[in-house]
PDB file of C-alpha atoms in Angstrom:
ATOM      1  CA  MET S   1    -117.902-131.438 152.574  1.00 87.00           C
ATOM      2  CA  ALA S   2    -114.499-130.273 153.225  1.00 93.00           C
ATOM      3  CA  ASP S   3    -110.861-131.219 153.541  1.00 95.00           C
ATOM      4  CA  PHE S   4    -109.104-130.875 156.893  1.00 97.00           C
ATOM      5  CA  LEU S   5    -105.423-130.577 157.041  1.00 98.00           C
ATOM      6  CA  LEU S   6    -103.239-130.528 160.309  1.00 98.00           C
ATOM      7  CA  GLU S   7     -99.593-129.853 160.277  1.00 98.00           C
ATOM      8  CA  ILE S   8     -97.336-129.602 163.341  1.00 98.00           C
ATOM      9  CA  GLY S   9     -94.243-128.137 162.771  1.00 98.00           C
ATOM     10  CA  THR S  10     -91.287-128.895 164.962  1.00 97.00           C
ATOM     11  CA  GLU S  11     -87.220-129.150 165.168  1.00 97.00           C
ATOM     12  CA  GLU S  12     -86.064-132.268 163.839  1.00 96.00           C
ATOM     13  CA  ILE S  13     -87.558-135.335 165.445  1.00 96.00           C
ATOM     14  CA  PRO S  14     -85.391-138.368 165.990  1.00 93.00           C
ATOM     15  CA  ALA S  15     -85.922-140.782 162.829  1.00 91.00           C
ATOM     16  CA  GLY S  16     -87.310-143.625 164.960  1.00 87.00           C
ATOM     17  CA  MET S  17     -89.918-141.530 166.505  1.00 91.00           C
ATOM     18  CA  VAL S  18     -91.488-140.176 163.560  1.00 93.00           C
ATOM     19  CA  TRP S  19     -93.621-142.540 162.171  1.00 90.00           C
ATOM     20  CA  ASP S  20     -95.128-143.743 165.602  1.00 89.00           C
ATOM     21  CA  LEU S  21     -95.831-140.243 166.477  1.00 93.00           C
ATOM     22  CA  ALA S  22     -97.781-139.430 163.098  1.00 93.00           C
ATOM     23  CA  ALA S  23     -99.696-142.818 163.175  1.00 91.00           C
ATOM     24  CA  ASN S  24    -100.393-142.360 167.057  1.00 93.00           C
ATOM     25  CA  LEU S  25    -101.874-138.871 166.485  1.00 95.00           C
ATOM     26  CA  GLY S  26    -104.023-139.874 163.224  1.00 94.00           C
ATOM     27  CA  HIS S  27    -105.428-142.659 165.379  1.00 93.00           C
ATOM     28  CA  ASN S  28    -106.246-140.452 168.297  1.00 95.00           C
ATOM     29  CA  VAL S  29    -108.288-138.042 166.095  1.00 95.00           C
ATOM     30  CA  SER S  30    -109.777-140.757 164.222  1.00 94.00           C
ATOM     31  CA  GLU S  31    -111.040-142.573 167.374  1.00 93.00           C
ATOM     32  CA  SER S  32    -112.353-138.976 168.424  1.00 94.00           C
ATOM     33  CA  LEU S  33    -113.863-138.373 165.172  1.00 94.00           C
ATOM     34  CA  ALA S  34    -115.757-141.904 165.127  1.00 92.00           C
ATOM     35  CA  ARG S  35    -117.071-141.165 168.478  1.00 91.00           C
ATOM     36  CA  GLN S  36    -118.706-137.792 167.445  1.00 90.00           C
ATOM     37  CA  ASP S  37    -120.212-139.480 164.397  1.00 88.00           C
ATOM     38  CA  ILE S  38    -117.823-137.744 161.991  1.00 90.00           C
ATOM     39  CA  ALA S  39    -116.746-139.733 158.922  1.00 87.00           C
ATOM     40  CA  SER S  40    -115.078-138.899 155.617  1.00 85.00           C
ATOM     41  CA  SER S  41    -117.246-139.198 152.475  1.00 83.00           C
ATOM     42  CA  LEU S  42    -114.334-140.835 150.991  1.00 78.00           C
ATOM     43  CA  LYS S  43    -114.857-144.530 151.449  1.00 71.00           C
ATOM     44  CA  ARG S  44    -111.163-145.485 150.948  1.00 67.00           C
ATOM     45  CA  PRO S  45    -108.684-147.109 153.186  1.00 63.00           C
ATOM     46  CA  SER S  46    -106.069-144.641 154.216  1.00 61.00           C
ATOM     47  CA  ASP S  47    -102.791-145.239 152.334  1.00 58.00           C
ATOM     48  CA  VAL S  48     -99.789-146.159 154.557  1.00 58.00           C
ATOM     49  CA  PRO S  49     -96.244-147.015 154.019  1.00 52.00           C
ATOM     50  CA  MET S  50     -95.565-150.911 153.866  1.00 48.00           C
ATOM     51  CA  PHE S  51     -93.503-150.974 156.905  1.00 51.00           C
ATOM     52  CA  ALA S  52     -94.190-150.469 160.516  1.00 46.00           C
ATOM     53  CA  PHE S  53     -97.916-150.098 160.095  1.00 44.00           C
ATOM     54  CA  PRO S  54     -99.974-151.833 161.363  1.00 44.00           C
ATOM     55  CA  ALA S  55     -97.584-154.736 162.449  1.00 41.00           C
ATOM     56  CA  SER S  56     -95.917-151.976 164.993  1.00 49.00           C
ATOM     57  CA  ASN S  57     -99.153-151.615 166.710  1.00 55.00           C
ATOM     58  CA  PRO S  58    -102.174-153.639 165.538  1.00 51.00           C
ATOM     59  CA  PHE S  59    -104.796-151.337 167.536  1.00 57.00           C
ATOM     60  CA  TRP S  60    -103.868-148.339 165.504  1.00 67.00           C
ATOM     61  CA  LYS S  61    -106.983-147.412 163.250  1.00 81.00           C
ATOM     62  CA  LEU S  62    -107.238-144.427 160.882  1.00 86.00           C
ATOM     63  CA  ILE S  63    -110.422-142.979 159.332  1.00 88.00           C
ATOM     64  CA  ASP S  64    -111.163-143.459 155.644  1.00 88.00           C
ATOM     65  CA  GLY S  65    -109.403-140.872 153.486  1.00 89.00           C
ATOM     66  CA  MET S  66    -106.829-140.032 156.071  1.00 92.00           C
ATOM     67  CA  ARG S  67    -103.389-139.472 154.462  1.00 92.00           C
ATOM     68  CA  LEU S  68    -100.661-139.112 156.993  1.00 93.00           C
ATOM     69  CA  ILE S  69     -97.917-136.491 157.209  1.00 96.00           C
ATOM     70  CA  ALA S  70     -94.616-137.922 158.665  1.00 95.00           C
ATOM     71  CA  ALA S  71     -91.214-136.173 157.970  1.00 96.00           C
ATOM     72  CA  PRO S  72     -88.195-134.899 160.260  1.00 95.00           C
ATOM     73  CA  ARG S  73     -89.815-131.536 160.967  1.00 97.00           C
ATOM     74  CA  ARG S  74     -93.576-132.106 160.748  1.00 98.00           C
ATOM     75  CA  ILE S  75     -96.238-134.572 161.645  1.00 97.00           C
ATOM     76  CA  GLY S  76     -99.975-134.420 161.002  1.00 97.00           C
ATOM     77  CA  PHE S  77    -102.369-135.591 158.320  1.00 96.00           C
ATOM     78  CA  LEU S  78    -105.060-134.819 155.379  1.00 96.00           C
ATOM     79  CA  ILE S  79    -108.656-135.932 155.607  1.00 95.00           C
ATOM     80  CA  GLU S  80    -110.798-135.504 152.506  1.00 93.00           C
ATOM     81  CA  GLY S  81    -114.438-135.190 152.780  1.00 92.00           C
ATOM     82  CA  LEU S  82    -115.593-134.595 156.202  1.00 94.00           C
ATOM     83  CA  PRO S  83    -119.068-133.050 156.589  1.00 92.00           C
ATOM     84  CA  GLU S  84    -119.789-129.658 157.700  1.00 91.00           C
ATOM     85  CA  LYS S  85    -121.182-130.563 160.860  1.00 90.00           C
ATOM     86  CA  GLN S  86    -122.521-133.487 162.944  1.00 88.00           C
ATOM     87  CA  ALA S  87    -125.811-134.902 162.009  1.00 86.00           C
ATOM     88  CA  ASP S  88    -128.879-133.986 164.060  1.00 88.00           C
ATOM     89  CA  ARG S  89    -129.902-136.637 166.440  1.00 86.00           C
ATOM     90  CA  GLU S  90    -132.346-137.608 169.623  1.00 87.00           C
ATOM     91  CA  GLU S  91    -130.737-137.914 172.997  1.00 88.00           C
ATOM     92  CA  THR S  92    -132.578-140.012 175.714  1.00 91.00           C
ATOM     93  CA  VAL S  93    -132.438-138.423 179.167  1.00 94.00           C
ATOM     94  CA  ILE S  94    -132.648-140.725 181.895  1.00 94.00           C
ATOM     95  CA  GLY S  95    -134.123-139.813 185.198  1.00 93.00           C
ATOM     96  CA  PRO S  96    -135.186-141.238 188.628  1.00 94.00           C
ATOM     97  CA  ASN S  97    -135.948-145.071 188.845  1.00 93.00           C
ATOM     98  CA  LEU S  98    -139.448-145.511 188.106  1.00 93.00           C
ATOM     99  CA  SER S  99    -140.145-147.043 191.650  1.00 91.00           C
ATOM    100  CA  VAL S 100    -139.620-143.528 192.955  1.00 92.00           C
ATOM    101  CA  ALA S 101    -141.012-141.412 189.716  1.00 93.00           C
ATOM    102  CA  ARG S 102    -144.348-143.065 189.908  1.00 93.00           C
ATOM    103  CA  ASP S 103    -146.925-143.593 192.733  1.00 92.00           C
ATOM    104  CA  ALA S 104    -149.361-146.369 193.445  1.00 89.00           C
ATOM    105  CA  ASN S 105    -151.630-145.066 190.922  1.00 89.00           C
ATOM    106  CA  GLY S 106    -149.193-144.855 188.289  1.00 89.00           C
ATOM    107  CA  GLN S 107    -149.068-140.841 188.455  1.00 92.00           C
ATOM    108  CA  TRP S 108    -145.803-139.087 188.200  1.00 94.00           C
ATOM    109  CA  THR S 109    -144.246-138.116 191.559  1.00 94.00           C
ATOM    110  CA  LYS S 110    -142.858-135.011 192.803  1.00 94.00           C
ATOM    111  CA  ALA S 111    -139.390-136.742 192.218  1.00 94.00           C
ATOM    112  CA  ALA S 112    -140.423-136.963 188.285  1.00 94.00           C
ATOM    113  CA  GLU S 113    -141.711-133.297 188.291  1.00 93.00           C
ATOM    114  CA  GLY S 114    -138.342-132.010 189.832  1.00 94.00           C
ATOM    115  CA  PHE S 115    -136.686-134.190 187.250  1.00 94.00           C
ATOM    116  CA  ALA S 116    -138.820-132.864 184.178  1.00 93.00           C
ATOM    117  CA  ARG S 117    -138.437-129.176 185.618  1.00 93.00           C
ATOM    118  CA  LYS S 118    -134.661-129.426 185.716  1.00 93.00           C
ATOM    119  CA  GLN S 119    -134.320-130.522 182.384  1.00 92.00           C
ATOM    120  CA  GLY S 120    -136.806-128.163 180.740  1.00 91.00           C
ATOM    121  CA  ALA S 121    -139.278-130.784 179.726  1.00 92.00           C
ATOM    122  CA  SER S 122    -142.784-131.174 180.940  1.00 91.00           C
ATOM    123  CA  LEU S 123    -144.541-134.279 182.380  1.00 90.00           C
ATOM    124  CA  ASP S 124    -146.311-135.222 179.039  1.00 90.00           C
ATOM    125  CA  ASP S 125    -142.942-135.651 177.607  1.00 92.00           C
ATOM    126  CA  LEU S 126    -141.866-138.056 180.402  1.00 94.00           C
ATOM    127  CA  MET S 127    -142.065-142.121 179.464  1.00 93.00           C
ATOM    128  CA  GLU S 128    -140.776-145.462 180.877  1.00 93.00           C
ATOM    129  CA  VAL S 129    -137.126-145.903 179.434  1.00 92.00           C
ATOM    130  CA  GLN S 130    -134.928-148.857 180.268  1.00 91.00           C
ATOM    131  CA  SER S 131    -131.487-148.103 181.760  1.00 89.00           C
ATOM    132  CA  PRO S 132    -128.688-150.197 183.223  1.00 87.00           C
ATOM    133  CA  LYS S 133    -130.329-149.589 186.435  1.00 85.00           C
ATOM    134  CA  GLY S 134    -133.678-150.514 185.539  1.00 91.00           C
ATOM    135  CA  PRO S 135    -136.784-148.896 184.281  1.00 93.00           C
ATOM    136  CA  CYS S 136    -136.788-145.139 184.766  1.00 94.00           C
ATOM    137  CA  ALA S 137    -138.525-142.270 184.045  1.00 94.00           C
ATOM    138  CA  GLY S 138    -137.211-140.351 181.091  1.00 94.00           C
ATOM    139  CA  PHE S 139    -137.752-138.587 177.690  1.00 92.00           C
ATOM    140  CA  THR S 140    -136.111-138.004 174.287  1.00 93.00           C
ATOM    141  CA  ARG S 141    -135.062-134.691 172.982  1.00 91.00           C
ATOM    142  CA  PRO S 142    -133.534-133.373 169.715  1.00 90.00           C
ATOM    143  CA  VAL S 143    -129.816-132.218 169.762  1.00 88.00           C
ATOM    144  CA  ALA S 144    -128.595-130.103 167.027  1.00 88.00           C
ATOM    145  CA  GLY S 145    -125.189-131.562 165.596  1.00 88.00           C
ATOM    146  CA  LYS S 146    -122.059-129.504 166.451  1.00 91.00           C
ATOM    147  CA  SER S 147    -120.104-127.794 163.527  1.00 93.00           C
ATOM    148  CA  THR S 148    -116.911-129.950 162.539  1.00 94.00           C
ATOM    149  CA  SER S 149    -114.603-126.905 163.115  1.00 95.00           C
ATOM    150  CA  ARG S 150    -115.742-126.651 166.572  1.00 95.00           C
ATOM    151  CA  LEU S 151    -115.189-130.332 167.318  1.00 95.00           C
ATOM    152  CA  LEU S 152    -111.695-130.180 165.613  1.00 96.00           C
ATOM    153  CA  ARG S 153    -110.806-127.479 168.078  1.00 96.00           C
ATOM    154  CA  GLU S 154    -111.367-129.648 170.843  1.00 96.00           C
ATOM    155  CA  ILE S 155    -110.209-132.809 169.438  1.00 96.00           C
ATOM    156  CA  ILE S 156    -106.950-131.833 168.110  1.00 97.00           C
ATOM    157  CA  PRO S 157    -105.293-130.480 171.217  1.00 97.00           C
ATOM    158  CA  ALA S 158    -106.732-133.237 173.172  1.00 97.00           C
ATOM    159  CA  ALA S 159    -105.266-135.733 170.539  1.00 97.00           C
ATOM    160  CA  VAL S 160    -101.728-134.229 170.765  1.00 97.00           C
ATOM    161  CA  GLU S 161    -101.910-134.525 174.785  1.00 96.00           C
ATOM    162  CA  ALA S 162    -102.526-137.956 174.644  1.00 95.00           C
ATOM    163  CA  LEU S 163     -99.579-138.857 172.475  1.00 95.00           C
ATOM    164  CA  TYR S 164     -97.159-141.183 173.972  1.00 91.00           C
ATOM    165  CA  LEU S 165     -93.735-139.650 174.032  1.00 92.00           C
ATOM    166  CA  PRO S 166     -90.848-142.087 174.811  1.00 88.00           C
ATOM    167  CA  LYS S 167     -88.648-138.780 175.630  1.00 89.00           C
ATOM    168  CA  ALA S 168     -90.066-135.399 175.934  1.00 92.00           C
ATOM    169  CA  MET S 169     -88.311-131.609 176.545  1.00 94.00           C
ATOM    170  CA  ARG S 170     -89.063-128.427 177.326  1.00 93.00           C
ATOM    171  CA  TRP S 171     -87.766-125.277 175.317  1.00 91.00           C
ATOM    172  CA  GLY S 172     -87.190-121.746 175.996  1.00 85.00           C
ATOM    173  CA  GLY S 173     -88.906-120.422 179.286  1.00 83.00           C
ATOM    174  CA  GLY S 174     -92.296-122.133 178.873  1.00 80.00           C
ATOM    175  CA  GLU S 175     -93.585-125.019 180.739  1.00 87.00           C
ATOM    176  CA  GLN S 176     -94.641-127.208 177.675  1.00 91.00           C
ATOM    177  CA  THR S 177     -93.221-130.473 176.799  1.00 94.00           C
ATOM    178  CA  PHE S 178     -93.046-132.233 173.440  1.00 96.00           C
ATOM    179  CA  VAL S 179     -90.789-134.466 171.447  1.00 96.00           C
ATOM    180  CA  ARG S 180     -89.030-131.411 170.122  1.00 96.00           C
ATOM    181  CA  PRO S 181     -90.080-127.625 170.318  1.00 96.00           C
ATOM    182  CA  VAL S 182     -93.259-126.804 167.895  1.00 97.00           C
ATOM    183  CA  ARG S 183     -92.351-123.968 165.634  1.00 97.00           C
ATOM    184  CA  TRP S 184     -95.539-123.599 163.621  1.00 98.00           C
ATOM    185  CA  VAL S 185     -99.177-125.224 163.290  1.00 98.00           C
ATOM    186  CA  VAL S 186    -101.255-125.433 159.955  1.00 98.00           C
ATOM    187  CA  ALA S 187    -105.034-126.560 160.705  1.00 98.00           C
ATOM    188  CA  LEU S 188    -107.468-125.677 158.092  1.00 97.00           C
ATOM    189  CA  LEU S 189    -110.616-127.108 157.152  1.00 96.00           C
ATOM    190  CA  GLY S 190    -111.357-126.085 153.698  1.00 95.00           C
ATOM    191  CA  ASP S 191    -110.035-122.677 153.052  1.00 94.00           C
ATOM    192  CA  GLN S 192    -110.560-121.568 156.839  1.00 95.00           C
ATOM    193  CA  VAL S 193    -108.326-121.594 159.477  1.00 97.00           C
ATOM    194  CA  VAL S 194    -109.341-123.802 162.693  1.00 97.00           C
ATOM    195  CA  PRO S 195    -108.367-121.686 165.571  1.00 97.00           C
ATOM    196  CA  LEU S 196    -106.554-123.828 168.029  1.00 97.00           C
ATOM    197  CA  GLU S 197    -103.362-124.112 170.127  1.00 96.00           C
ATOM    198  CA  ILE S 198    -100.942-126.779 170.275  1.00 97.00           C
ATOM    199  CA  LYS S 199     -97.911-126.543 172.798  1.00 95.00           C
ATOM    200  CA  GLY S 200     -98.239-122.737 173.110  1.00 93.00           C
ATOM    201  CA  VAL S 201     -98.335-122.083 169.350  1.00 96.00           C
ATOM    202  CA  ALA S 202    -101.379-120.861 167.637  1.00 97.00           C
ATOM    203  CA  SER S 203    -102.773-122.491 164.287  1.00 97.00           C
ATOM    204  CA  GLY S 204    -102.474-120.647 160.934  1.00 97.00           C
ATOM    205  CA  ARG S 205    -101.824-121.231 157.458  1.00 97.00           C
ATOM    206  CA  ALA S 206     -98.275-120.580 157.032  1.00 97.00           C
ATOM    207  CA  SER S 207     -95.847-123.831 156.679  1.00 97.00           C
ATOM    208  CA  ARG S 208     -92.352-123.969 156.039  1.00 97.00           C
ATOM    209  CA  GLY S 209     -90.160-125.939 153.428  1.00 96.00           C
ATOM    210  CA  HIS S 210     -86.937-127.583 153.608  1.00 95.00           C
ATOM    211  CA  ARG S 211     -84.592-125.941 156.230  1.00 93.00           C
ATOM    212  CA  ILE S 212     -82.090-125.020 153.569  1.00 93.00           C
ATOM    213  CA  HIS S 213     -83.554-125.202 150.325  1.00 93.00           C
ATOM    214  CA  GLY S 214     -87.053-124.208 150.840  1.00 91.00           C
ATOM    215  CA  ALA S 215     -88.968-120.934 151.875  1.00 93.00           C
ATOM    216  CA  ASP S 216     -89.544-120.144 155.523  1.00 93.00           C
ATOM    217  CA  ASP S 217     -93.131-118.925 154.957  1.00 94.00           C
ATOM    218  CA  ILE S 218     -95.585-120.940 152.631  1.00 97.00           C
ATOM    219  CA  GLU S 219     -99.234-119.828 152.542  1.00 97.00           C
ATOM    220  CA  ILE S 220    -101.577-122.827 152.234  1.00 97.00           C
ATOM    221  CA  SER S 221    -104.736-121.545 150.717  1.00 96.00           C
ATOM    222  CA  SER S 222    -106.543-125.140 151.138  1.00 95.00           C
ATOM    223  CA  PRO S 223    -105.521-128.731 152.291  1.00 96.00           C
ATOM    224  CA  ARG S 224    -105.547-130.064 148.681  1.00 94.00           C
ATOM    225  CA  GLU S 225    -102.630-127.772 147.783  1.00 96.00           C
ATOM    226  CA  TYR S 226    -100.456-128.849 150.829  1.00 97.00           C
ATOM    227  CA  PHE S 227     -98.437-131.721 149.379  1.00 97.00           C
ATOM    228  CA  ASP S 228     -97.778-129.786 145.986  1.00 96.00           C
ATOM    229  CA  LYS S 229     -96.658-126.676 147.474  1.00 97.00           C
ATOM    230  CA  LEU S 230     -94.241-128.280 149.972  1.00 97.00           C
ATOM    231  CA  ARG S 231     -93.201-130.479 147.226  1.00 96.00           C
ATOM    232  CA  GLU S 232     -92.134-127.214 145.268  1.00 96.00           C
ATOM    233  CA  ASN S 233     -90.041-126.119 148.485  1.00 97.00           C
ATOM    234  CA  LEU S 234     -88.135-129.474 148.388  1.00 96.00           C
ATOM    235  CA  VAL S 235     -90.119-131.227 150.959  1.00 97.00           C
ATOM    236  CA  ILE S 236     -91.937-134.566 150.329  1.00 97.00           C
ATOM    237  CA  ALA S 237     -94.372-134.678 153.315  1.00 96.00           C
ATOM    238  CA  ASP S 238     -95.927-138.324 152.580  1.00 94.00           C
ATOM    239  CA  PRO S 239     -93.518-141.016 153.705  1.00 92.00           C
ATOM    240  CA  LYS S 240     -94.791-143.367 151.158  1.00 90.00           C
ATOM    241  CA  GLU S 241     -93.840-141.101 148.454  1.00 93.00           C
ATOM    242  CA  ARG S 242     -90.355-140.473 149.850  1.00 93.00           C
ATOM    243  CA  GLU S 243     -90.080-144.408 150.341  1.00 88.00           C
ATOM    244  CA  LYS S 244     -91.196-144.912 146.407  1.00 89.00           C
ATOM    245  CA  ASN S 245     -88.777-142.290 145.282  1.00 92.00           C
ATOM    246  CA  ILE S 246     -85.839-143.976 147.129  1.00 90.00           C
ATOM    247  CA  ARG S 247     -86.660-147.236 145.875  1.00 88.00           C
ATOM    248  CA  GLU S 248     -87.270-145.984 142.146  1.00 91.00           C
ATOM    249  CA  GLU S 249     -83.681-144.146 142.422  1.00 92.00           C
ATOM    250  CA  LEU S 250     -81.865-146.839 143.646  1.00 90.00           C
ATOM    251  CA  ASP S 251     -83.341-149.162 141.080  1.00 90.00           C
ATOM    252  CA  THR S 252     -82.419-146.658 138.343  1.00 92.00           C
ATOM    253  CA  LEU S 253     -78.821-146.258 139.434  1.00 92.00           C
ATOM    254  CA  ALA S 254     -78.325-149.922 140.321  1.00 90.00           C
ATOM    255  CA  LYS S 255     -79.567-151.023 136.965  1.00 91.00           C
ATOM    256  CA  SER S 256     -77.280-148.269 135.221  1.00 92.00           C
ATOM    257  CA  VAL S 257     -74.044-150.342 136.624  1.00 90.00           C
ATOM    258  CA  LYS S 258     -75.706-153.845 136.190  1.00 89.00           C
ATOM    259  CA  GLY S 259     -75.835-153.975 140.081  1.00 85.00           C
ATOM    260  CA  ASP S 260     -78.571-154.771 142.815  1.00 83.00           C
ATOM    261  CA  TRP S 261     -79.138-152.473 145.991  1.00 79.00           C
ATOM    262  CA  ASP S 262     -80.797-155.368 147.972  1.00 70.00           C
ATOM    263  CA  VAL S 263     -78.641-156.487 150.701  1.00 46.00           C
ATOM    264  CA  HIS S 264     -79.458-159.844 152.538  1.00 46.00           C
ATOM    265  CA  PHE S 265     -77.675-161.074 155.768  1.00 44.00           C
ATOM    266  CA  ARG S 266     -77.384-164.697 156.609  1.00 43.00           C
ATOM    267  CA  GLY S 267     -80.648-165.360 154.424  1.00 44.00           C
ATOM    268  CA  GLN S 268     -82.783-162.970 156.498  1.00 45.00           C
ATOM    269  CA  GLU S 269     -85.241-160.447 154.785  1.00 42.00           C
ATOM    270  CA  ASP S 270     -83.550-157.496 152.988  1.00 42.00           C
ATOM    271  CA  ILE S 271     -82.506-155.239 155.717  1.00 37.00           C
ATOM    272  CA  PHE S 272     -83.619-152.249 153.745  1.00 41.00           C
ATOM    273  CA  SER S 273     -87.190-153.221 153.941  1.00 46.00           C
ATOM    274  CA  GLY S 274     -87.459-152.432 157.665  1.00 55.00           C
ATOM    275  CA  GLY S 275     -84.159-151.009 158.650  1.00 72.00           C
ATOM    276  CA  LEU S 276     -81.938-148.756 156.909  1.00 78.00           C
ATOM    277  CA  LEU S 277     -84.678-147.694 154.294  1.00 80.00           C
ATOM    278  CA  GLN S 278     -87.178-146.743 157.130  1.00 81.00           C
ATOM    279  CA  THR S 279     -84.355-144.631 158.636  1.00 84.00           C
ATOM    280  CA  LEU S 280     -83.659-142.879 155.615  1.00 87.00           C
ATOM    281  CA  VAL S 281     -87.214-142.120 154.919  1.00 89.00           C
ATOM    282  CA  PHE S 282     -87.529-140.624 158.401  1.00 92.00           C
ATOM    283  CA  THR S 283     -84.229-139.072 158.244  1.00 93.00           C
ATOM    284  CA  CYS S 284     -84.509-136.813 155.020  1.00 93.00           C
ATOM    285  CA  GLU S 285     -87.476-134.518 153.810  1.00 95.00           C
ATOM    286  CA  TYR S 286     -86.187-134.740 150.296  1.00 95.00           C
ATOM    287  CA  PRO S 287     -84.225-137.879 149.728  1.00 93.00           C
ATOM    288  CA  THR S 288     -81.879-138.194 146.680  1.00 92.00           C
ATOM    289  CA  ALA S 289     -80.018-141.352 145.771  1.00 90.00           C
ATOM    290  CA  PHE S 290     -76.402-140.942 144.268  1.00 90.00           C
ATOM    291  CA  LEU S 291     -73.981-143.510 142.741  1.00 91.00           C
ATOM    292  CA  GLY S 292     -70.485-143.339 143.999  1.00 89.00           C
ATOM    293  CA  THR S 293     -67.287-144.807 142.772  1.00 87.00           C
ATOM    294  CA  ILE S 294     -63.893-146.411 144.529  1.00 88.00           C
ATOM    295  CA  PRO S 295     -60.758-145.339 142.660  1.00 90.00           C
ATOM    296  CA  GLU S 296     -59.268-148.195 140.987  1.00 86.00           C
ATOM    297  CA  SER S 297     -55.986-147.872 142.754  1.00 83.00           C
ATOM    298  CA  TYR S 298     -57.873-148.367 146.294  1.00 86.00           C
ATOM    299  CA  ILE S 299     -59.158-151.792 145.102  1.00 84.00           C
ATOM    300  CA  HIS S 300     -56.204-153.602 144.100  1.00 84.00           C
ATOM    301  CA  LEU S 301     -54.129-155.669 146.476  1.00 82.00           C
ATOM    302  CA  PRO S 302     -50.588-155.137 146.696  1.00 81.00           C
ATOM    303  CA  GLU S 303     -48.132-157.791 145.827  1.00 83.00           C
ATOM    304  CA  PRO S 304     -47.770-160.499 148.429  1.00 84.00           C
ATOM    305  CA  ILE S 305     -44.660-159.993 150.694  1.00 82.00           C
ATOM    306  CA  PHE S 306     -42.716-163.548 151.422  1.00 76.00           C
TER     307      PHE S 306
END
């Protein structure tokens, strides 16, 4: 078993687009892995923020063990416990309809012989199989499972290309389009780089920290160390962790002045829970709450004028 990390590093993505892109990417990859019978050994539902998912799109599904990465300069995910390869399986190969594959005496015809020869099978391998077009000649053969690394090389670029982009742009002299220019790509299965290309950028193991306060070159040795290494460089890549930190810091500061940071408007739900808080989560990679004060002289009303 191995963990897989994908991080697509970009210029700053508008706050209102970050989460949908990350969740859509995770969904696309999850569906493709399921079609290839690749599943995480970790039977634990993906942990996602309380806002926007799955309410924003109830059809999005994530593979067990997937942890989304969604921040202004990066989207991606970490999947724990992927197998090294698909399980070996048997495949049924369907040939010509039985009415032309067997003669009146029940013997295989030239059509059946041609089918078997083309498929590298013998007449002894042929049997009657059911298909949507009725009884046919066919046979079963063993199929060796592909390596997970090979499958990911095909799945990831296709999943990115399938993303819905409300707005897209070109950059430099290239013809690639994306929500913002792609600057780096990290793709690791265990401790090995999965060689692939996204929007003209080849994958590696080098990530980047906070644009101002972090390092420009952070080597990721394995997927498990990703979140800690980014945190050391003042990037909290997990949106749920950023949301939790904002809430806890606001609670602490509010209690220090015997106040409350919840805001209600005309009896509606707290606007922070879906509006401003979500914007803050996807605007900052390392959010910090501050307590401000207004000088007394600015909050006293002047003497009335008669």
